[in-house]
Short mmCIF file of C-alpha atoms and ligand atoms in Angstrom, two decimals:
data_model
loop_
_atom_site.label_atom_id
_atom_site.label_comp_id
_atom_site.label_asym_id
_atom_site.label_seq_id
_atom_site.Cartn_x
_atom_site.Cartn_y
_atom_site.Cartn_z
CA MET A 1 -0.01 0.07 -0.02
CA GLY A 2 1.16 3.40 -0.75
CA GLU A 3 3.32 2.20 -3.33
CA GLY A 4 0.71 2.55 -6.17
CA ARG A 5 0.24 5.49 -8.97
CA ARG A 6 -2.29 8.12 -8.68
CA ILE A 7 -4.77 7.43 -12.05
CA ARG A 8 -3.82 10.92 -13.18
CA ASP A 9 -0.26 10.49 -13.31
CA VAL A 10 -0.54 7.14 -15.29
CA LEU A 11 -2.68 8.83 -18.10
CA LEU A 12 -0.44 11.83 -18.95
CA GLN A 13 2.93 9.64 -18.89
CA PRO A 14 1.93 6.13 -19.32
CA PRO A 15 4.58 4.03 -18.23
CA MET A 16 4.65 1.66 -21.02
CA ASP A 17 4.93 -2.23 -20.34
CA GLU A 18 5.88 -1.32 -16.92
CA SER A 19 4.67 -2.84 -13.57
CA VAL A 20 2.46 -0.49 -12.17
CA GLU A 21 -0.31 -0.57 -9.10
CA VAL A 22 -3.27 1.49 -9.07
CA SER A 23 -6.16 1.40 -6.67
CA GLY A 24 -9.46 3.06 -7.07
CA TRP A 25 -13.23 3.12 -6.77
CA VAL A 26 -15.29 0.90 -9.59
CA ARG A 27 -17.11 2.95 -11.89
CA THR A 28 -18.38 0.29 -14.14
CA ARG A 29 -17.88 -3.33 -15.00
CA ARG A 30 -18.50 -4.95 -18.36
CA ASP A 31 -17.87 -8.39 -19.25
CA ALA A 32 -16.99 -10.25 -22.42
CA ALA A 33 -16.17 -13.66 -23.54
CA GLY A 34 -13.66 -14.75 -20.90
CA LEU A 35 -12.28 -11.49 -19.97
CA SER A 36 -14.11 -8.31 -17.74
CA PHE A 37 -13.38 -4.40 -17.92
CA LEU A 38 -13.48 -2.41 -15.03
CA GLU A 39 -13.34 1.27 -15.32
CA ILE A 40 -11.59 2.76 -12.14
CA ASN A 41 -11.48 6.50 -10.87
CA ASP A 42 -9.35 7.39 -7.39
CA GLY A 43 -10.44 11.09 -7.89
CA SER A 44 -7.08 12.33 -8.98
CA CYS A 45 -8.78 13.18 -12.47
CA LEU A 46 -12.09 12.63 -14.10
CA ALA A 47 -10.79 10.03 -16.86
CA ASN A 48 -10.99 6.53 -15.54
CA LEU A 49 -8.69 4.02 -16.00
CA GLN A 50 -9.83 0.77 -18.19
CA VAL A 51 -8.51 -2.36 -16.39
CA VAL A 52 -8.72 -5.60 -18.51
CA ILE A 53 -8.99 -9.12 -16.63
CA GLU A 54 -8.87 -12.19 -17.91
CA GLN A 55 -10.85 -15.14 -16.82
CA ASP A 56 -7.51 -16.88 -15.51
CA LEU A 57 -7.28 -14.90 -12.78
CA ILE A 58 -7.23 -16.70 -9.85
CA ASN A 59 -9.80 -14.91 -8.27
CA TYR A 60 -12.15 -14.19 -11.28
CA ALA A 61 -14.84 -16.27 -10.73
CA THR A 62 -15.20 -15.23 -7.15
CA GLU A 63 -14.29 -11.90 -6.99
CA VAL A 64 -13.96 -10.00 -10.22
CA ARG A 65 -17.28 -10.92 -11.56
CA LYS A 66 -19.13 -9.58 -8.33
CA LEU A 67 -17.50 -6.26 -8.65
CA SER A 68 -19.68 -3.56 -8.64
CA THR A 69 -20.12 0.40 -8.85
CA GLY A 70 -18.55 1.94 -5.69
CA CYS A 71 -16.16 -1.21 -4.87
CA SER A 72 -12.58 -0.39 -3.90
CA VAL A 73 -9.80 -2.34 -5.60
CA ARG A 74 -6.28 -2.59 -6.25
CA VAL A 75 -4.70 -3.60 -9.55
CA GLU A 76 -1.21 -4.68 -10.66
CA GLY A 77 -0.38 -5.07 -13.66
CA ALA A 78 1.01 -3.43 -17.20
CA ILE A 79 0.17 -0.27 -19.00
CA VAL A 80 -0.45 -1.23 -22.57
CA PRO A 81 -1.96 0.28 -25.47
CA SER A 82 -5.46 0.28 -25.86
CA PRO A 83 -6.76 -1.55 -29.04
CA ALA A 84 -10.20 -0.04 -28.39
CA LYS A 85 -11.23 3.36 -28.94
CA GLY A 86 -12.10 5.78 -25.87
CA GLN A 87 -8.63 5.39 -24.08
CA THR A 88 -5.18 5.51 -25.86
CA VAL A 89 -4.00 2.88 -22.78
CA GLU A 90 -5.17 0.52 -20.36
CA LEU A 91 -3.91 -1.78 -17.89
CA ARG A 92 -3.77 -5.38 -18.19
CA ALA A 93 -4.20 -6.67 -14.79
CA ARG A 94 -2.00 -9.59 -13.31
CA ALA A 95 -3.77 -9.16 -9.75
CA VAL A 96 -7.06 -8.00 -8.59
CA THR A 97 -7.84 -7.18 -4.69
CA VAL A 98 -10.74 -6.20 -3.31
CA ILE A 99 -10.35 -3.61 -0.53
CA GLY A 100 -13.94 -2.87 0.10
CA TRP A 101 -17.13 -4.22 -1.13
CA ALA A 102 -20.07 -2.11 -1.72
CA ASP A 103 -23.08 -3.96 -1.98
CA PRO A 104 -24.73 -2.78 -5.14
CA ARG A 105 -28.88 -3.73 -3.53
CA VAL A 106 -27.70 -0.47 -1.24
CA TYR A 107 -25.11 1.32 -2.44
CA PRO A 108 -26.83 4.78 -3.74
CA LEU A 109 -24.75 5.12 -6.50
CA GLN A 110 -25.37 3.83 -10.21
CA LYS A 111 -23.96 4.08 -13.23
CA LYS A 112 -26.58 6.48 -14.31
CA ARG A 113 -26.36 10.09 -13.76
CA HIS A 114 -28.29 11.29 -10.36
CA SER A 115 -29.75 14.89 -9.95
CA PHE A 116 -28.09 16.89 -7.90
CA GLU A 117 -30.80 17.22 -5.46
CA PHE A 118 -30.51 13.89 -4.81
CA LEU A 119 -26.86 13.85 -4.27
CA ARG A 120 -27.20 16.07 -1.36
CA SER A 121 -28.88 13.49 0.32
CA VAL A 122 -25.53 11.60 0.24
CA PRO A 123 -23.04 14.07 1.00
CA HIS A 124 -20.72 11.44 2.30
CA LEU A 125 -20.76 9.60 -1.21
CA ARG A 126 -21.32 12.49 -3.85
CA PHE A 127 -17.88 13.55 -4.45
CA ARG A 128 -17.44 10.26 -5.93
CA THR A 129 -19.37 11.27 -9.15
CA ASN A 130 -17.76 12.90 -12.36
CA ALA A 131 -19.41 16.65 -11.78
CA LEU A 132 -18.96 16.57 -7.92
CA GLY A 133 -15.33 15.18 -8.12
CA ALA A 134 -14.66 17.96 -10.81
CA VAL A 135 -15.78 20.70 -8.76
CA ALA A 136 -13.79 19.40 -5.43
CA ARG A 137 -10.73 19.25 -7.70
CA ILE A 138 -11.50 22.83 -9.30
CA ARG A 139 -11.91 24.38 -5.45
CA SER A 140 -8.58 23.26 -4.67
CA ILE A 141 -6.92 24.52 -7.65
CA LEU A 142 -8.59 27.98 -6.89
CA SER A 143 -7.71 27.72 -3.03
CA PHE A 144 -4.02 27.37 -4.18
CA ALA A 145 -4.31 29.93 -6.60
CA VAL A 146 -5.64 32.33 -4.37
CA HIS A 147 -2.52 32.05 -2.05
CA ARG A 148 0.03 31.96 -4.95
CA PHE A 149 -1.73 35.28 -6.09
CA PHE A 150 -1.46 36.92 -2.84
CA HIS A 151 2.05 35.35 -2.36
CA GLU A 152 3.89 36.52 -5.38
CA GLN A 153 2.54 40.01 -4.77
CA GLY A 154 4.03 40.26 -1.46
CA PHE A 155 0.75 40.10 0.52
CA LEU A 156 1.05 38.62 4.19
CA GLN A 157 -1.47 36.05 5.19
CA VAL A 158 -3.34 36.73 8.37
CA HIS A 159 -5.37 34.20 10.43
CA THR A 160 -8.14 36.08 11.76
CA PRO A 161 -10.23 34.90 14.56
CA VAL A 162 -13.45 32.54 14.11
CA ILE A 163 -14.95 33.29 17.17
CA THR A 164 -15.15 37.39 17.68
CA THR A 165 -17.05 40.30 19.31
CA SER A 166 -17.02 42.33 16.68
CA ASP A 167 -19.97 42.47 14.38
CA CYS A 168 -18.35 43.62 10.97
CA GLU A 169 -21.54 43.86 8.41
CA GLY A 170 -23.85 45.13 11.52
CA ALA A 171 -26.77 43.37 9.63
CA GLY A 172 -27.71 41.21 12.67
CA GLU A 173 -27.08 38.27 11.27
CA MET A 174 -23.95 36.68 13.42
CA PHE A 175 -24.32 33.44 14.85
CA THR A 176 -23.97 33.28 18.72
CA VAL A 177 -21.30 31.60 20.35
CA THR A 178 -22.13 30.78 24.01
CA ALA A 179 -20.81 28.54 26.83
CA LEU A 180 -24.50 28.96 28.90
CA GLU A 181 -27.08 26.42 29.59
CA PRO A 182 -30.25 27.44 27.52
CA GLU A 183 -32.07 28.59 30.91
CA GLN A 184 -29.21 30.81 31.95
CA LEU A 185 -29.33 32.70 28.58
CA CYS A 186 -32.91 34.16 29.64
CA ARG A 187 -31.34 36.54 32.24
CA SER A 188 -30.80 39.62 31.88
CA ASN A 189 -27.02 40.60 30.89
CA ALA A 190 -26.83 37.02 30.47
CA PHE A 191 -23.58 37.06 28.57
CA ALA A 192 -21.74 38.81 31.31
CA ASP A 193 -21.54 35.53 32.73
CA ASP A 194 -20.60 33.74 29.62
CA PHE A 195 -17.11 32.22 28.65
CA PHE A 196 -15.75 35.45 27.36
CA GLY A 197 -17.56 37.70 29.76
CA ARG A 198 -19.46 39.34 26.71
CA HIS A 199 -21.59 38.73 23.47
CA ALA A 200 -19.52 36.54 20.97
CA GLY A 201 -20.17 35.32 17.69
CA LEU A 202 -18.94 33.49 14.55
CA THR A 203 -17.38 35.68 12.50
CA GLU A 204 -19.26 37.14 9.42
CA SER A 205 -15.91 38.45 8.18
CA GLY A 206 -12.49 38.98 8.80
CA GLN A 207 -12.33 42.58 7.61
CA LEU A 208 -11.89 44.73 11.06
CA GLN A 209 -9.05 42.41 11.80
CA ALA A 210 -7.40 42.41 8.92
CA GLU A 211 -7.63 45.88 9.08
CA ILE A 212 -5.30 45.84 12.28
CA PHE A 213 -2.47 44.29 10.02
CA ALA A 214 -2.81 46.44 6.86
CA LEU A 215 -1.87 49.15 9.43
CA SER A 216 1.20 47.47 10.42
CA HIS A 217 2.25 45.28 7.31
CA SER A 218 0.69 47.42 4.40
CA ARG A 219 -0.81 44.36 2.29
CA VAL A 220 -2.04 41.56 4.08
CA TYR A 221 -5.04 39.23 3.16
CA THR A 222 -7.21 36.60 5.33
CA PHE A 223 -9.29 33.67 3.65
CA GLY A 224 -11.16 31.47 5.98
CA PRO A 225 -14.82 30.30 6.75
CA THR A 226 -16.97 33.29 7.51
CA PHE A 227 -20.52 32.66 8.87
CA ARG A 228 -24.22 34.28 8.21
CA ALA A 229 -27.09 33.72 10.25
CA GLU A 230 -28.85 35.01 7.05
CA ASN A 231 -32.37 33.17 6.63
CA SER A 232 -31.65 33.23 2.65
CA ASN A 233 -32.65 30.10 0.98
CA THR A 234 -31.47 31.15 -2.37
CA SER A 235 -29.18 29.11 -4.99
CA ARG A 236 -26.05 32.04 -3.94
CA HIS A 237 -26.74 31.94 -0.15
CA LEU A 238 -25.01 29.64 2.82
CA ALA A 239 -24.93 29.96 6.39
CA GLU A 240 -21.45 29.20 6.50
CA PHE A 241 -19.05 29.93 3.40
CA TRP A 242 -15.74 31.09 2.52
CA MET A 243 -14.43 34.24 2.10
CA VAL A 244 -11.06 36.04 0.54
CA GLU A 245 -10.34 39.33 2.09
CA PRO A 246 -7.49 41.36 1.23
CA GLU A 247 -6.82 44.77 3.17
CA MET A 248 -4.30 47.17 1.79
CA ALA A 249 -2.89 50.61 3.27
CA PHE A 250 -1.96 53.60 1.43
CA CYS A 251 -4.63 52.49 -1.32
CA ASP A 252 -7.73 54.06 -2.47
CA LEU A 253 -11.00 52.65 -4.10
CA ASP A 254 -9.18 53.00 -7.84
CA GLY A 255 -6.37 50.84 -6.29
CA ASN A 256 -8.73 47.88 -4.58
CA MET A 257 -10.74 47.76 -7.81
CA ALA A 258 -7.33 47.06 -9.52
CA VAL A 259 -6.50 44.51 -7.39
CA ALA A 260 -9.95 42.90 -7.14
CA GLU A 261 -9.87 42.61 -11.30
CA ALA A 262 -6.51 41.38 -11.38
CA MET A 263 -7.17 38.98 -8.40
CA VAL A 264 -10.37 37.40 -10.56
CA LYS A 265 -8.61 37.40 -13.54
CA PHE A 266 -5.68 35.78 -12.41
CA LEU A 267 -7.74 32.78 -10.82
CA VAL A 268 -9.64 32.06 -13.77
CA THR A 269 -6.94 31.87 -16.04
CA GLU A 270 -5.28 29.48 -13.23
CA VAL A 271 -8.41 27.32 -13.87
CA LEU A 272 -8.15 27.47 -17.55
CA GLU A 273 -4.97 26.30 -17.78
CA GLN A 274 -4.86 23.52 -14.97
CA SER A 275 -8.77 22.28 -15.43
CA ALA A 276 -9.13 22.02 -18.88
CA GLU A 277 -10.36 18.53 -18.58
CA ASP A 278 -13.04 19.42 -15.88
CA LEU A 279 -13.85 22.37 -17.43
CA ALA A 280 -14.85 20.41 -20.54
CA LEU A 281 -17.05 18.66 -18.63
CA PHE A 282 -19.42 21.68 -16.99
CA GLU A 283 -19.32 23.05 -20.78
CA ARG A 284 -20.90 19.98 -21.92
CA PHE A 285 -23.37 18.74 -19.35
CA ILE A 286 -23.63 21.76 -16.89
CA ALA A 287 -23.32 25.11 -18.65
CA PRO A 288 -22.82 25.27 -22.67
CA GLY A 289 -20.81 28.65 -23.14
CA LEU A 290 -18.78 28.72 -19.94
CA LEU A 291 -15.54 28.52 -21.62
CA ASP A 292 -16.29 31.41 -23.71
CA ARG A 293 -17.51 33.35 -20.32
CA LEU A 294 -14.18 32.61 -18.76
CA GLN A 295 -11.77 33.65 -21.79
CA HIS A 296 -14.00 36.67 -21.99
CA LEU A 297 -13.71 37.40 -18.43
CA ARG A 298 -9.79 37.15 -18.79
CA ASP A 299 -9.13 38.83 -21.50
CA GLN A 300 -11.47 41.88 -21.65
CA PRO A 301 -11.58 44.62 -19.05
CA PHE A 302 -13.96 44.80 -16.22
CA VAL A 303 -16.95 47.69 -16.87
CA ARG A 304 -16.97 50.40 -14.32
CA LEU A 305 -20.01 52.52 -13.39
CA THR A 306 -20.93 54.31 -10.35
CA TYR A 307 -23.94 53.25 -8.39
CA THR A 308 -26.17 56.45 -10.10
CA GLU A 309 -24.99 55.58 -13.28
CA ALA A 310 -26.19 52.03 -12.74
CA VAL A 311 -29.33 53.42 -11.46
CA SER A 312 -29.89 55.18 -14.23
CA ALA A 313 -28.93 52.14 -16.91
CA LEU A 314 -31.62 50.04 -15.05
CA GLU A 315 -34.21 53.22 -15.41
CA ARG A 316 -33.69 53.19 -19.14
CA SER A 317 -33.31 49.53 -19.55
CA GLY A 318 -37.54 49.35 -20.34
CA LYS A 319 -37.37 46.40 -18.27
CA THR A 320 -39.82 45.14 -15.53
CA PHE A 321 -38.04 44.12 -12.30
CA ALA A 322 -39.75 42.44 -9.33
CA PHE A 323 -38.02 44.88 -6.87
CA PRO A 324 -38.55 48.50 -8.12
CA VAL A 325 -35.66 50.42 -9.21
CA GLN A 326 -34.95 53.99 -6.95
CA TRP A 327 -31.86 55.53 -5.90
CA GLY A 328 -31.55 54.82 -2.75
CA ASN A 329 -32.56 51.31 -2.87
CA ASP A 330 -30.08 48.44 -2.59
CA LEU A 331 -29.50 46.57 -6.01
CA GLN A 332 -31.03 43.15 -6.04
CA ALA A 333 -29.60 40.19 -7.68
CA GLU A 334 -31.98 40.90 -10.90
CA HIS A 335 -30.86 44.39 -11.17
CA GLU A 336 -27.15 43.08 -10.86
CA ARG A 337 -27.41 40.37 -13.33
CA TYR A 338 -29.03 42.79 -16.06
CA LEU A 339 -26.08 45.35 -15.56
CA CYS A 340 -23.28 42.85 -16.48
CA GLU A 341 -25.33 40.12 -18.32
CA GLU A 342 -27.36 42.60 -20.82
CA PHE A 343 -26.34 46.37 -20.14
CA ALA A 344 -22.10 45.73 -20.42
CA GLY A 345 -21.99 41.98 -21.28
CA ALA A 346 -19.07 41.82 -19.26
CA PRO A 347 -17.91 41.80 -15.20
CA VAL A 348 -19.22 45.29 -13.73
CA ILE A 349 -17.62 46.91 -10.47
CA VAL A 350 -20.50 49.16 -9.21
CA THR A 351 -18.92 52.16 -6.93
CA ASN A 352 -20.03 54.89 -4.35
CA TYR A 353 -23.37 53.26 -3.02
CA PRO A 354 -25.69 55.25 -0.84
CA GLU A 355 -24.22 55.83 2.42
CA GLN A 356 -27.35 54.51 4.10
CA ILE A 357 -27.45 51.00 2.68
CA LYS A 358 -23.93 50.39 3.41
CA ALA A 359 -21.46 49.29 6.46
CA PHE A 360 -20.42 51.95 8.74
CA TYR A 361 -16.86 51.42 7.64
CA MET A 362 -17.09 52.68 4.14
CA ARG A 363 -15.27 56.04 3.58
CA LEU A 364 -17.56 58.98 3.08
CA ASP A 365 -17.70 60.45 -0.42
CA ASP A 366 -17.48 64.12 -0.71
CA ASP A 367 -21.08 65.05 -1.73
CA GLU A 368 -21.81 63.28 1.77
CA ARG A 369 -24.60 61.12 0.32
CA THR A 370 -22.44 58.20 -1.14
CA VAL A 371 -19.75 55.82 0.25
CA ALA A 372 -16.13 54.77 -1.68
CA ALA A 373 -17.94 51.10 -1.63
CA MET A 374 -17.23 48.64 -4.84
CA ASP A 375 -19.21 45.36 -5.96
CA VAL A 376 -17.74 43.24 -8.61
CA LEU A 377 -20.97 41.80 -10.36
CA VAL A 378 -20.34 38.65 -12.80
CA PRO A 379 -22.57 37.25 -15.30
CA GLY A 380 -24.59 33.96 -13.82
CA ILE A 381 -23.90 35.08 -10.53
CA GLY A 382 -24.47 38.72 -9.57
CA GLU A 383 -22.19 39.97 -6.58
CA LEU A 384 -18.99 38.54 -6.54
CA ILE A 385 -17.19 40.61 -4.58
CA GLY A 386 -17.90 43.35 -2.19
CA GLY A 387 -15.61 46.19 -0.72
CA SER A 388 -14.37 49.60 -0.01
CA GLN A 389 -12.10 51.95 0.92
CA ARG A 390 -12.39 52.43 4.86
CA GLU A 391 -13.30 55.76 6.83
CA GLU A 392 -9.97 56.76 7.67
CA ARG A 393 -10.69 59.81 9.76
CA LEU A 394 -11.30 59.77 13.32
CA ASP A 395 -14.07 62.48 13.44
CA VAL A 396 -15.80 60.82 10.18
CA LEU A 397 -15.58 57.37 11.50
CA THR A 398 -16.85 58.06 15.21
CA ARG A 399 -20.17 59.86 13.74
CA ARG A 400 -21.06 57.28 11.39
CA MET A 401 -20.60 54.33 14.06
CA LEU A 402 -22.73 56.65 16.49
CA ALA A 403 -25.38 56.66 13.62
CA ALA A 404 -25.08 53.33 13.09
CA GLY A 405 -25.73 52.60 16.86
CA LEU A 406 -22.08 50.93 18.05
CA ASP A 407 -21.00 50.97 20.96
CA LEU A 408 -17.76 53.20 20.51
CA GLU A 409 -16.12 51.89 23.93
CA GLU A 410 -16.34 48.14 22.49
CA TYR A 411 -14.72 49.24 19.22
CA GLY A 412 -12.13 51.50 20.75
CA TRP A 413 -9.14 49.45 19.26
CA TYR A 414 -10.93 49.93 15.71
CA LEU A 415 -11.05 53.85 16.43
CA ASP A 416 -7.59 54.01 17.56
CA LEU A 417 -5.89 52.49 14.19
CA ARG A 418 -7.38 56.03 13.37
CA ARG A 419 -6.09 57.70 16.31
CA PHE A 420 -2.52 56.60 15.75
CA GLY A 421 -0.89 56.52 12.42
CA SER A 422 -4.29 56.34 10.46
CA VAL A 423 -3.52 56.39 6.55
CA PRO A 424 -6.15 55.65 3.46
CA HIS A 425 -6.88 51.88 3.25
CA ALA A 426 -9.09 49.76 1.39
CA GLY A 427 -9.90 45.89 0.67
CA PHE A 428 -12.69 43.65 -0.23
CA GLY A 429 -14.24 40.22 -0.11
CA LEU A 430 -14.62 37.48 -2.54
CA GLY A 431 -17.37 34.82 -1.81
CA PHE A 432 -15.64 31.51 -2.63
CA GLU A 433 -18.26 29.16 -3.74
CA ARG A 434 -19.76 32.05 -5.71
CA LEU A 435 -16.05 32.27 -7.28
CA VAL A 436 -16.51 28.25 -7.69
CA GLN A 437 -19.82 28.45 -9.10
CA PHE A 438 -18.90 31.04 -11.83
CA VAL A 439 -16.15 28.88 -12.57
CA THR A 440 -17.75 25.99 -13.03
CA GLY A 441 -21.36 26.94 -13.99
CA MET A 442 -22.90 25.24 -11.51
CA GLN A 443 -26.35 26.52 -10.73
CA ASN A 444 -26.86 26.17 -6.69
CA ILE A 445 -24.05 27.03 -4.09
CA ARG A 446 -24.76 23.91 -2.24
CA ASP A 447 -23.14 21.64 -4.80
CA VAL A 448 -19.87 23.61 -4.73
CA ILE A 449 -18.69 23.50 -1.23
CA PRO A 450 -18.36 20.01 0.36
CA PHE A 451 -20.69 20.56 3.57
CA PRO A 452 -23.41 23.24 2.71
CA ARG A 453 -24.69 25.19 5.73
CA THR A 454 -28.23 26.43 5.11
CA PRO A 455 -31.43 26.67 6.92
CA GLY A 456 -32.67 23.54 8.41
CA ASN A 457 -29.52 21.67 6.78
CA ALA A 458 -26.34 20.94 8.43
CA PRO A 459 -26.75 16.83 8.35
CA CYS A 460 -22.80 15.63 9.00
O1 4AD B 1 -20.52 41.89 0.63
P1 4AD B 1 -19.89 41.12 1.88
O2 4AD B 1 -20.89 41.30 3.02
O3 4AD B 1 -18.99 42.13 2.07
C1 4AD B 1 -17.97 42.20 3.92
O4 4AD B 1 -18.27 41.01 4.35
C2 4AD B 1 -16.97 42.81 4.16
N1 4AD B 1 -16.52 42.90 5.24
C3 4AD B 1 -15.73 42.20 3.05
C4 4AD B 1 -14.62 43.10 3.11
O5 4AD B 1 -14.61 44.18 2.60
N2 4AD B 1 -13.50 42.51 3.34
O6 4AD B 1 -19.57 39.77 1.57
C5 4AD B 1 -18.52 39.75 0.65
C6 4AD B 1 -18.88 38.70 -0.71
C7 4AD B 1 -19.89 39.01 -1.11
O7 4AD B 1 -19.82 39.77 -2.22
C8 4AD B 1 -20.42 37.58 -1.75
O8 4AD B 1 -19.95 36.89 -2.85
C9 4AD B 1 -20.42 36.49 -0.36
O9 4AD B 1 -19.25 37.26 0.32
N3 4AD B 1 -21.15 36.67 0.43
C10 4AD B 1 -21.80 35.35 0.45
N4 4AD B 1 -21.66 34.17 -0.14
C11 4AD B 1 -22.38 32.86 0.26
N5 4AD B 1 -23.57 33.30 0.88
C12 4AD B 1 -23.61 34.57 1.51
N6 4AD B 1 -24.42 34.14 2.91
C13 4AD B 1 -22.73 35.19 1.46
N7 4AD B 1 -22.75 36.63 1.69
C14 4AD B 1 -21.76 36.85 1.22
MG1 MG B 2 -22.08 43.04 -0.15
#
């Protein structure tokens, strides 16, 4: 064990006529006169390896002829050119060891295609299928590429806390973390007796803590899980999702947009270069036109619009939207999608939103009606990134925090960053699952994260 080769390596550089050992899970078995064919897959790539097993093998009748989808096997043999269509090489077995059986009467995955909805009911097995297996590989490629992008640009990685006492987005969507018993929670001021001596919760964003490091190390990023008790049962919302959050000192909104655009282009380019086989699967079965969309994003500049320009484009569209378009209202997914899919035909960065619909930390513009916010919108998804230049002026920030009803004492550390050596700074958050959705064309966000948490759903 452990000596075997990954199927991906065997297929990329076939070790012709060498003796090899390969392990994996049976996708299908087909029998012909005096021999059987197994398609096996080990998750290293989309393609299966065809194994040819002759009837003179010692366990042919007793075991090989009983193998079914989902069984795990180890095969020793020689890699030879395949005479048949469909693969260039195959593995001629000298020995087949059954590692684990999977009773076909109860194993939930069969050769046929299953719906994504059905696959969500078997979260522990669904990544053995072609589409979900490809999602997992692309997610991993993207995650690594995020770190590579920032590393190559000299950003410092910061591990921001999962448990926090700061409510970053201030939308009342923080999950409480408590060590109290349910009956103790009913007492007034209960959290004073709680584990941290005050109310704590799961982070909604690492931004505020990343700002601390931006103001000591200039260019930093954090990439971790974030949580929102948001009761949105949509194909774009999760209660637990991963966010990529850079934060840059000596940086304004223009600099912020440039980093966001460069990062998204870098990530898409990485996947185009490294995941061609998996992308072809999505193009063929899930999202026709996907490759064009990705190449277009890579090659074209993002379109930049102020919120005010976006609202007038929506008003002039002649479309009827479910949510009314009016200066001062937040943009809804339908508006966002119109802007990038029809109006611009490209990703769009919308900037300078009304102050009253955005978070307290965003820098107030000179007109005092808007803030230096930016949302990056992409076709098929809508909002992929939300960010802003941060308010670095102590007096303005204090005023906005009071207006937002925040306790200035609890955020003393945040104000200190403006009191001592304050500098213009900016950052953003990219929803990692929305990126995986965009890159794969997967419709439902629940299918691009291994263990989706949504209202009423956290099975394992
Ligand atoms: O726009 P949001 O709420 O921004 C922030 O949290 C900032 N503090 C980030 C920053 O400036 N450092 O969230 C950022 C992104 C969104 O654009 C979206 O892609 C994703 O996170 N997102 C979600 N993804 C899945 N499920 C949810 N419930 C999400 N909420 C936000
Ligand atoms: Mg947002």
